[in-house]
Short mmCIF file of C-alpha atoms in Angstrom, two decimals:
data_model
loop_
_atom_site.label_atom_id
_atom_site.label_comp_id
_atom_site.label_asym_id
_atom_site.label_seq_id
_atom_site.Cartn_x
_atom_site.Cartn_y
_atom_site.Cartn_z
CA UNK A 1 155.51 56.47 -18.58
CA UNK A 2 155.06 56.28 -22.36
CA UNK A 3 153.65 53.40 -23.54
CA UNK A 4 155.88 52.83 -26.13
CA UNK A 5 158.94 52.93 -23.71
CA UNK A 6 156.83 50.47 -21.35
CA UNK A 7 158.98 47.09 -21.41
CA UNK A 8 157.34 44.14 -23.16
CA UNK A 9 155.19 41.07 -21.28
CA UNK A 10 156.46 38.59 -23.27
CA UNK A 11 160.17 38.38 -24.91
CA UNK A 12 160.83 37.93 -28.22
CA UNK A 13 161.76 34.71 -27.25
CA UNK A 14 158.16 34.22 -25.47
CA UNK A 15 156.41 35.63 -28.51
CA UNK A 16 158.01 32.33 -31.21
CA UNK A 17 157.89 30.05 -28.48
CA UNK A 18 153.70 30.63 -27.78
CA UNK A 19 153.68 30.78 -31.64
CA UNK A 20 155.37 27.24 -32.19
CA UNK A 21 154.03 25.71 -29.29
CA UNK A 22 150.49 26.84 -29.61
CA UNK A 23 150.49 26.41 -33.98
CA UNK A 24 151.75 22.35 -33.23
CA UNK A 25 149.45 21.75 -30.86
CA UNK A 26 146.47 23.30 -32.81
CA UNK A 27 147.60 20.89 -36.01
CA UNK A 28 147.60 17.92 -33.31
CA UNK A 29 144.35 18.92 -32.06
CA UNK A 30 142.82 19.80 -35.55
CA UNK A 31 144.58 16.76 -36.73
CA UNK A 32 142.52 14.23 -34.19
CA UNK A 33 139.51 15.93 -34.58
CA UNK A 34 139.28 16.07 -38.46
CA UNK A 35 140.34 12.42 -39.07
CA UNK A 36 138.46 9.90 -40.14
CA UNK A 37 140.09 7.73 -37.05
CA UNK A 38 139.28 10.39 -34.54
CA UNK A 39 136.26 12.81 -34.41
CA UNK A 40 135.57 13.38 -38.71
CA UNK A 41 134.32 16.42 -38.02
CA UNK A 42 135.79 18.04 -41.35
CA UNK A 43 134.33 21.47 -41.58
CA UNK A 44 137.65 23.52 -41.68
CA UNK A 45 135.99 26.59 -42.77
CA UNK A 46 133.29 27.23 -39.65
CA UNK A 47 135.74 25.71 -37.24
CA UNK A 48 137.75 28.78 -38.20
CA UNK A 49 134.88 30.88 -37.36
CA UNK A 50 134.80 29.13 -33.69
CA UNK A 51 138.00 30.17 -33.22
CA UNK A 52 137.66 33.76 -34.15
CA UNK A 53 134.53 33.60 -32.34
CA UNK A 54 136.19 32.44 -28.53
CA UNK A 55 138.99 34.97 -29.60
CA UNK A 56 136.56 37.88 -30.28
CA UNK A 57 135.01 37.06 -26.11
CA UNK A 58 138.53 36.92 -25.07
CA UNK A 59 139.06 40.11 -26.65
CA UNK A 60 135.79 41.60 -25.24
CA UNK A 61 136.36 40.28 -21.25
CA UNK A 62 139.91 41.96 -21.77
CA UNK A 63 138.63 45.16 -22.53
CA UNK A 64 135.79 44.88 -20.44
CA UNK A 65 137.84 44.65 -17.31
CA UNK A 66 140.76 46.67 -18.31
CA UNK A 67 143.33 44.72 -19.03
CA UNK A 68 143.81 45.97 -22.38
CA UNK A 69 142.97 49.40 -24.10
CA UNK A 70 141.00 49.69 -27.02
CA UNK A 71 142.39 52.45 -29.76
CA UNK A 72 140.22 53.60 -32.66
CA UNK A 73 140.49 51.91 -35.67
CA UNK A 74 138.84 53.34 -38.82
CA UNK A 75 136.03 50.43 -39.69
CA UNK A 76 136.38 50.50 -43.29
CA UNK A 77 140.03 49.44 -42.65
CA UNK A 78 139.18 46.88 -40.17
CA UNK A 79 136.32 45.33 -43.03
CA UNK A 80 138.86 45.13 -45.72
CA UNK A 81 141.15 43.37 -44.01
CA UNK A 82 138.77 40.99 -42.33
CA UNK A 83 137.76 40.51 -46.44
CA UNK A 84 141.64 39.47 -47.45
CA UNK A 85 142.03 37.27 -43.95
CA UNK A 86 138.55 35.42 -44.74
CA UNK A 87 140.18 35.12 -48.36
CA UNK A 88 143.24 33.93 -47.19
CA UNK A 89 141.49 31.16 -45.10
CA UNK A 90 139.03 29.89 -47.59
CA UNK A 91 141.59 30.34 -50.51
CA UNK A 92 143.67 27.79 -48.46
CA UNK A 93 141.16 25.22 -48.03
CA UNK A 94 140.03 25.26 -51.60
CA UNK A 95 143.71 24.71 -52.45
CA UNK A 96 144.18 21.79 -50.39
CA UNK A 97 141.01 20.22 -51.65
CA UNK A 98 141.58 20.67 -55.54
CA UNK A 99 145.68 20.54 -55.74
CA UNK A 100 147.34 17.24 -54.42
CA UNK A 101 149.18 17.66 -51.11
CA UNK A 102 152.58 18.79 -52.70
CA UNK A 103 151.29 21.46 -54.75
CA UNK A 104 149.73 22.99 -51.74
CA UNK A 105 153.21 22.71 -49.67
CA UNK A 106 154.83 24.35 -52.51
CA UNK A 107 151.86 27.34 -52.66
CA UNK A 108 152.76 28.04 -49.32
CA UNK A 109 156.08 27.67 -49.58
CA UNK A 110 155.51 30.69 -52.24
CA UNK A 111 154.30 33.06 -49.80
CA UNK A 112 157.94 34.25 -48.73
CA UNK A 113 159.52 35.18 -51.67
CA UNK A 114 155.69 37.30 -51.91
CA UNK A 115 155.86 38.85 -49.05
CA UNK A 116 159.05 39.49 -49.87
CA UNK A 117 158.51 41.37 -53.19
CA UNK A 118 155.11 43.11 -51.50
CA UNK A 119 157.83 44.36 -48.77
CA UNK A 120 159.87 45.92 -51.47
CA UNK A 121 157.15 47.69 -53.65
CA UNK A 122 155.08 48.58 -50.38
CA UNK A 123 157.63 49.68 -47.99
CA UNK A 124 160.87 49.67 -50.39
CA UNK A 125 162.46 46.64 -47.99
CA UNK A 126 165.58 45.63 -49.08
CA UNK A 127 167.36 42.20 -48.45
CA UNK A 128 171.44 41.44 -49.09
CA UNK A 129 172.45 38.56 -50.41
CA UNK A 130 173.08 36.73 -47.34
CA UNK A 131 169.33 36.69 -46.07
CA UNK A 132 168.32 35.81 -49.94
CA UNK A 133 170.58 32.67 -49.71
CA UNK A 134 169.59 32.15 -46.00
CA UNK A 135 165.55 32.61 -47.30
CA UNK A 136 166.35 30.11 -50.17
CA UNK A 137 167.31 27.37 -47.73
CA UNK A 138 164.84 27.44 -45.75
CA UNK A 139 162.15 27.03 -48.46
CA UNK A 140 164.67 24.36 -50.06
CA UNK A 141 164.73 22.36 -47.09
CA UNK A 142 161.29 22.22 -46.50
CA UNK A 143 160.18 21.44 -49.96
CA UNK A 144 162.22 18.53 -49.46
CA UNK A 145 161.03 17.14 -47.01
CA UNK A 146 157.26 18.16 -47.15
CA UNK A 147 156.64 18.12 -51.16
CA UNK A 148 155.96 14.92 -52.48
CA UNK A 149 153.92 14.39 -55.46
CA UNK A 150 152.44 17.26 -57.56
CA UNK A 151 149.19 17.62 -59.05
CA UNK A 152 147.14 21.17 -60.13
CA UNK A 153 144.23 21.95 -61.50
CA UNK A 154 143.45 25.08 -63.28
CA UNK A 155 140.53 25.70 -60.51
CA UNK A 156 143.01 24.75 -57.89
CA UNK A 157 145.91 26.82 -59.38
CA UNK A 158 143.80 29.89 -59.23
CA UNK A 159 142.78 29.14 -55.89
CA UNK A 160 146.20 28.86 -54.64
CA UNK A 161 147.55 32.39 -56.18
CA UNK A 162 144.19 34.06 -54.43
CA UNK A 163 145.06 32.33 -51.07
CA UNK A 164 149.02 33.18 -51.35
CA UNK A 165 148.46 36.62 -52.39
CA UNK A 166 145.78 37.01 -49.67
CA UNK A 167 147.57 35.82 -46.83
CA UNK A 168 151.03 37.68 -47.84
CA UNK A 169 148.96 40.89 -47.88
CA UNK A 170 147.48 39.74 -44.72
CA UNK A 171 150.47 39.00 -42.58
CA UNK A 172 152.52 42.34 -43.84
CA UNK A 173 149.11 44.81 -43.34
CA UNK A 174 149.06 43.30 -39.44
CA UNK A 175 152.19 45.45 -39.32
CA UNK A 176 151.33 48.17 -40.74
CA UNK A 177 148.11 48.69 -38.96
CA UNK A 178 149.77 48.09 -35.29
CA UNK A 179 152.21 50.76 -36.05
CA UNK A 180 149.77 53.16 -38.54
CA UNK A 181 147.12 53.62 -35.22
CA UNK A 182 150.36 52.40 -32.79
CA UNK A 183 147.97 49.88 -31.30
CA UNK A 184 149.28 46.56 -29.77
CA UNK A 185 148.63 43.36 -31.19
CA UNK A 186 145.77 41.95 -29.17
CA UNK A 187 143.58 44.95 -29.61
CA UNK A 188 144.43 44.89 -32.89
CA UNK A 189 143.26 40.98 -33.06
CA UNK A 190 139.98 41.95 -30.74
CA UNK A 191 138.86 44.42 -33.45
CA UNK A 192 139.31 42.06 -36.43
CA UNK A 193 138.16 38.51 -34.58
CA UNK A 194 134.40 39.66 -34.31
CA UNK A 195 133.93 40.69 -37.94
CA UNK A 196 135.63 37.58 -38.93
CA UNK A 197 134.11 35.55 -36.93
CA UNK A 198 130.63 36.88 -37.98
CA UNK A 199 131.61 36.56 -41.78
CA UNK A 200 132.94 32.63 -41.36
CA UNK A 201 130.40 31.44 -39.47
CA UNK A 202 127.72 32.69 -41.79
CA UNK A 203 129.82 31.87 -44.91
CA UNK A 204 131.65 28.98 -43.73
CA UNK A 205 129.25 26.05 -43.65
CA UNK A 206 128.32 26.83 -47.62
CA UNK A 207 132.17 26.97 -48.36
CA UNK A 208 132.42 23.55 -46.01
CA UNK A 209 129.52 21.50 -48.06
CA UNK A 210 131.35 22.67 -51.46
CA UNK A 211 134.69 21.18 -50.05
CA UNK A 212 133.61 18.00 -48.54
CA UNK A 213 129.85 17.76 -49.29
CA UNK A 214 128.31 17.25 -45.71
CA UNK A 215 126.12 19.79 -43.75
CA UNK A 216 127.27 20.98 -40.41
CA UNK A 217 124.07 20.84 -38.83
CA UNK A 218 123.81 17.10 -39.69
CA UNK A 219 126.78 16.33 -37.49
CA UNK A 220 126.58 14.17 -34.57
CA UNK A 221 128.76 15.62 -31.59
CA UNK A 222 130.10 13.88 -29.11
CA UNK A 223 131.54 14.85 -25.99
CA UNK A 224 135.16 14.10 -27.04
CA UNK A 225 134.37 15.90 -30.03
CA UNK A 226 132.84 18.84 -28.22
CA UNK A 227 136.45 18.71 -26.13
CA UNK A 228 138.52 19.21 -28.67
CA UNK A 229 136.92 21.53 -30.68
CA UNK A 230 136.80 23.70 -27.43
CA UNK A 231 140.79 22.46 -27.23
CA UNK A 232 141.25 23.99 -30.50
CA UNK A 233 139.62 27.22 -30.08
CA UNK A 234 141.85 27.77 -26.55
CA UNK A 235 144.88 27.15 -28.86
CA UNK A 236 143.80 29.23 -31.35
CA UNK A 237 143.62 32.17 -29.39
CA UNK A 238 147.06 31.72 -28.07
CA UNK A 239 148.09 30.66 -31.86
CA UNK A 240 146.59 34.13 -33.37
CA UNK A 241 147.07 36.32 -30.45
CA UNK A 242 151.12 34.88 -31.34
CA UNK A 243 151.15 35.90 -34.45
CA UNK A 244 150.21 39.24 -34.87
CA UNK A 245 152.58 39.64 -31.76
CA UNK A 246 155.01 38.12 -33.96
CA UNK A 247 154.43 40.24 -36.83
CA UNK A 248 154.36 43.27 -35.02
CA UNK A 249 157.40 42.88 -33.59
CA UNK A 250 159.51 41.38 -36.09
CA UNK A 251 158.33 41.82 -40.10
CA UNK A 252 156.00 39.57 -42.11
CA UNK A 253 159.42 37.54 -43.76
CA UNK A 254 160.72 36.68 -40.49
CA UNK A 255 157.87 34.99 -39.43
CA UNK A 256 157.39 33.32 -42.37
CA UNK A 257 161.11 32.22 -42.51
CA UNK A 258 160.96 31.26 -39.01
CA UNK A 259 157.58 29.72 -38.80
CA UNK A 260 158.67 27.14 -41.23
CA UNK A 261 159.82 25.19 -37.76
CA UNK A 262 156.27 24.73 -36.83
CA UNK A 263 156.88 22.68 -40.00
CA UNK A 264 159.58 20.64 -39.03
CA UNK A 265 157.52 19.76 -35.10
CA UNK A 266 154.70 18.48 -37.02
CA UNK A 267 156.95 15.94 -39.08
CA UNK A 268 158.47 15.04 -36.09
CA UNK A 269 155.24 14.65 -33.69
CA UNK A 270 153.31 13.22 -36.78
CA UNK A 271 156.47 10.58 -36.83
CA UNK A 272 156.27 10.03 -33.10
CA UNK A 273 152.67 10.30 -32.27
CA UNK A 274 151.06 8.94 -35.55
CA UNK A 275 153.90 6.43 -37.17
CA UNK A 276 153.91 8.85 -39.99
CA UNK A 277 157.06 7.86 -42.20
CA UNK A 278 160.37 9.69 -41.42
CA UNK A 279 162.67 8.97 -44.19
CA UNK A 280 166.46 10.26 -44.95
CA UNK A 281 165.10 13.17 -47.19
CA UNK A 282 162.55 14.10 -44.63
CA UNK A 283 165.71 14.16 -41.80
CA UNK A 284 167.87 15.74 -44.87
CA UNK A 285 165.47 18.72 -45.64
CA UNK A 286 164.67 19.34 -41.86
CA UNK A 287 168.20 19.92 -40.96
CA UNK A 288 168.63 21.94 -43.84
CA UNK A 289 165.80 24.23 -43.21
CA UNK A 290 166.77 24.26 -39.41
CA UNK A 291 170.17 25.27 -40.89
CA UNK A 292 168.39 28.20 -42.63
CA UNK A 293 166.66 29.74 -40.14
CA UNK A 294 169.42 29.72 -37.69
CA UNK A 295 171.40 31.67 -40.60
CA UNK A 296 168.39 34.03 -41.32
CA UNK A 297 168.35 34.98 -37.66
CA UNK A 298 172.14 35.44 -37.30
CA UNK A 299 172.27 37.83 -40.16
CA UNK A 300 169.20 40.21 -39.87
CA UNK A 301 170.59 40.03 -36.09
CA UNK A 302 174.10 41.06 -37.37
CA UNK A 303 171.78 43.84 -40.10
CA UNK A 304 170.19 45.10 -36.99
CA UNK A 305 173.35 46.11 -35.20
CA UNK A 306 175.31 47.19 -37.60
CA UNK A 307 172.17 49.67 -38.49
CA UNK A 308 172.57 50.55 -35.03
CA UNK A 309 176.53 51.09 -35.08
CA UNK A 310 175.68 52.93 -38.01
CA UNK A 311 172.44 55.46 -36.42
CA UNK A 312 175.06 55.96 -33.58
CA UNK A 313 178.09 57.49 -35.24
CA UNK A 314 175.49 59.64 -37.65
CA UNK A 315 174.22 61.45 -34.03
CA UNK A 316 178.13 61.13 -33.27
CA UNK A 317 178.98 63.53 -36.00
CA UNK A 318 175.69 65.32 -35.46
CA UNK A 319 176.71 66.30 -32.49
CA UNK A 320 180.39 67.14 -32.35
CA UNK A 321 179.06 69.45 -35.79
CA UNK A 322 176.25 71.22 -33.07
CA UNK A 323 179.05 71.91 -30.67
CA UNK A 324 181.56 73.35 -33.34
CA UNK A 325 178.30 75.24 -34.52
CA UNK A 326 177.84 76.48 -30.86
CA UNK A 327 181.31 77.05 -30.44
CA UNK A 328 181.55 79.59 -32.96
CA UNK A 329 178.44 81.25 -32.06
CA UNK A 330 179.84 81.62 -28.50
CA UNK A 331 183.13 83.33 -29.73
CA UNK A 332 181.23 85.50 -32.24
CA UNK A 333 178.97 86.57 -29.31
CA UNK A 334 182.27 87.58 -26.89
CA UNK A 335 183.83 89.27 -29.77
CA UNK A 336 180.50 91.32 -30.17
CA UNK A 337 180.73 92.08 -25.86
CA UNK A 338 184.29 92.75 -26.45
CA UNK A 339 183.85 95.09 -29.13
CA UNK A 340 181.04 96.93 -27.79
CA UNK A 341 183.07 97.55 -24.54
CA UNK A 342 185.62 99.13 -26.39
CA UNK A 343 183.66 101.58 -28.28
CA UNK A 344 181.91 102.97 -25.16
#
């Protein structure tokens, strides 16, 4: 059987629901671990490495024992793309560290209508109206009730534009690539997790002492801090393997658009779990956003069959015009019998 006839392991549903699930619970667990009141261990950047680095001997062990197939991948194509992730993740954390917390919601916030515009001049995407509107709700909804105050620097502000434009151009060339080399999403995350995890773990403790000024190797760990760093490394491999599964099945906008919910848990668990405030505006801009994404998925569902409606009645007409084609073809060729008999 083709492979690309070969009926999916996970549902679409599956793939957002390990995507949500996996993305909270790796906040939570980040969350507990980088606090002051849990484990401080505040070195974003390497712990990003760890997690590459686990995914990267996932990825190995799977192709080691055949459970997945690895498909040639040209390396420059794999190293330039490990560059704009690395970019992407570092560009982040510098953003959070120089801007206030609501300039960095509203940075990533940014990143759909960018991925967006790089969908139109890269692939010529168009969006109607409808998704537009349904786009601008969502990213209405949760700048209400994420963005609070606002402060940039110019450091911070350049910083933020690297790490949006990075991680746009990251999420939309995870497409590409899957369906460029037709390669699934894991192997395509067991080829990039070594080189990244390479480059972040020898890059990432400098980039951690210029955000918060301690050295990694000075760190005392415990074994509840050893836990949940292993914790978080588990979820991030169920977190990343998500999203490019995501991404390759859907496009870069809807999981942006949709991912926003992972926005709205965290409120609500941070609420529940952490006494974190909940006000009316917070309640006001969730069930807008929630409002949004339903609408966003009801109309590119309602795009996607009308496209197919539309594909169908093209081979309609394609068709009946072959058989009126072979038709005549078929007479002409009897005429020709008919004529020949005649003559002799």
């Amino acid at each position: 059987m083709d492979a690309g006839k070969k009926k999916p392991v996970v549902s679409d549903a599956g793939a957002w629901a390990m995507n949500v699930v996996s993305a909270v619970g790796l906040i939570m667990a980040n969350k507990r671990l980088m606090s002051n009141s849990g484990y401080a261990f505040s070195f974003a950047t390497t712990l990003t490495g760890f997690h590459f680095t686990v995914t990267a001997i996932v990825g190995w062990i799977s192709n080691a024992t055949g459970l997945s197939v690895s498909k040639h991948v040209p390396l420059w194509e794999l190293l330039w793309f490990s560059i704009v992730a690395n970019m992407s993740i570092t560009g982040m954390n510098l953003s959070l560290m120089l801007n206030s917390v609501g300039f960095y919601q509203i940075s990533k916030l940014s990143i759909i209508p960018v991925v967006c515009l790089m969908e139109f001049f890269l692939h010529s995407k168009h969006y109607s109206s409808r998704v537009i509107m349904a786009v601008t709700a969502v990213a209405l909804g949760v700048g209400i009730c994420t963005v609070t105050d606002v402060e940039v620097k110019s450091k911070g502000l350049v910083c933020a534009c690297v790490a949006v434009f990075c991680t746009s151009l990251q999420q939309i060339t995870i497409g590409s690539l899957q369906k460029k080399y037709d390669i699934g999403s894991f192997e395509l995350l067991s080829k990039t997790a070594p080189i990244q995890a390479i480059s972040l773990l020898l890059f990432g403790p400098t980039a951690d002492y210029y955000l918060n000024g301690h050295l990694i190797f000075k760190y005392h760990y415990s074994i509840g801090a050893f836990l949940f760093i292993l914790l978080s490394c588990i979820l991030a491999v169920f977190c990343n393997t998500s999203q490019y599964l995501c991404i390759g099945r859907f496009s870069a906008t809807s999981f942006q658009v949709l991912g926003h919910m992972k926005t709205v848990c965290v409120l609500i668990l941070g609420w529940l779990l952490f006494d974190s405030a909940l006000t009316l505006k917070n309640i006001l801009g969730m069930l807008l956003a929630v409002l949004g994404m339903v609408f966003y998925s009801w109309e590119v569902e309602h795009e996607k069959k009308a496209k197919l409606a539309s594909d169908a009645r093209i081979d309609s007409v394609l068709a009946s015009e072959d058989a009126r084609l072979l038709g005549k073809e078929s007479g002409a060729s009897k005429y020709d019998i008919e004529l020949s008999r005649s003559e002799s």
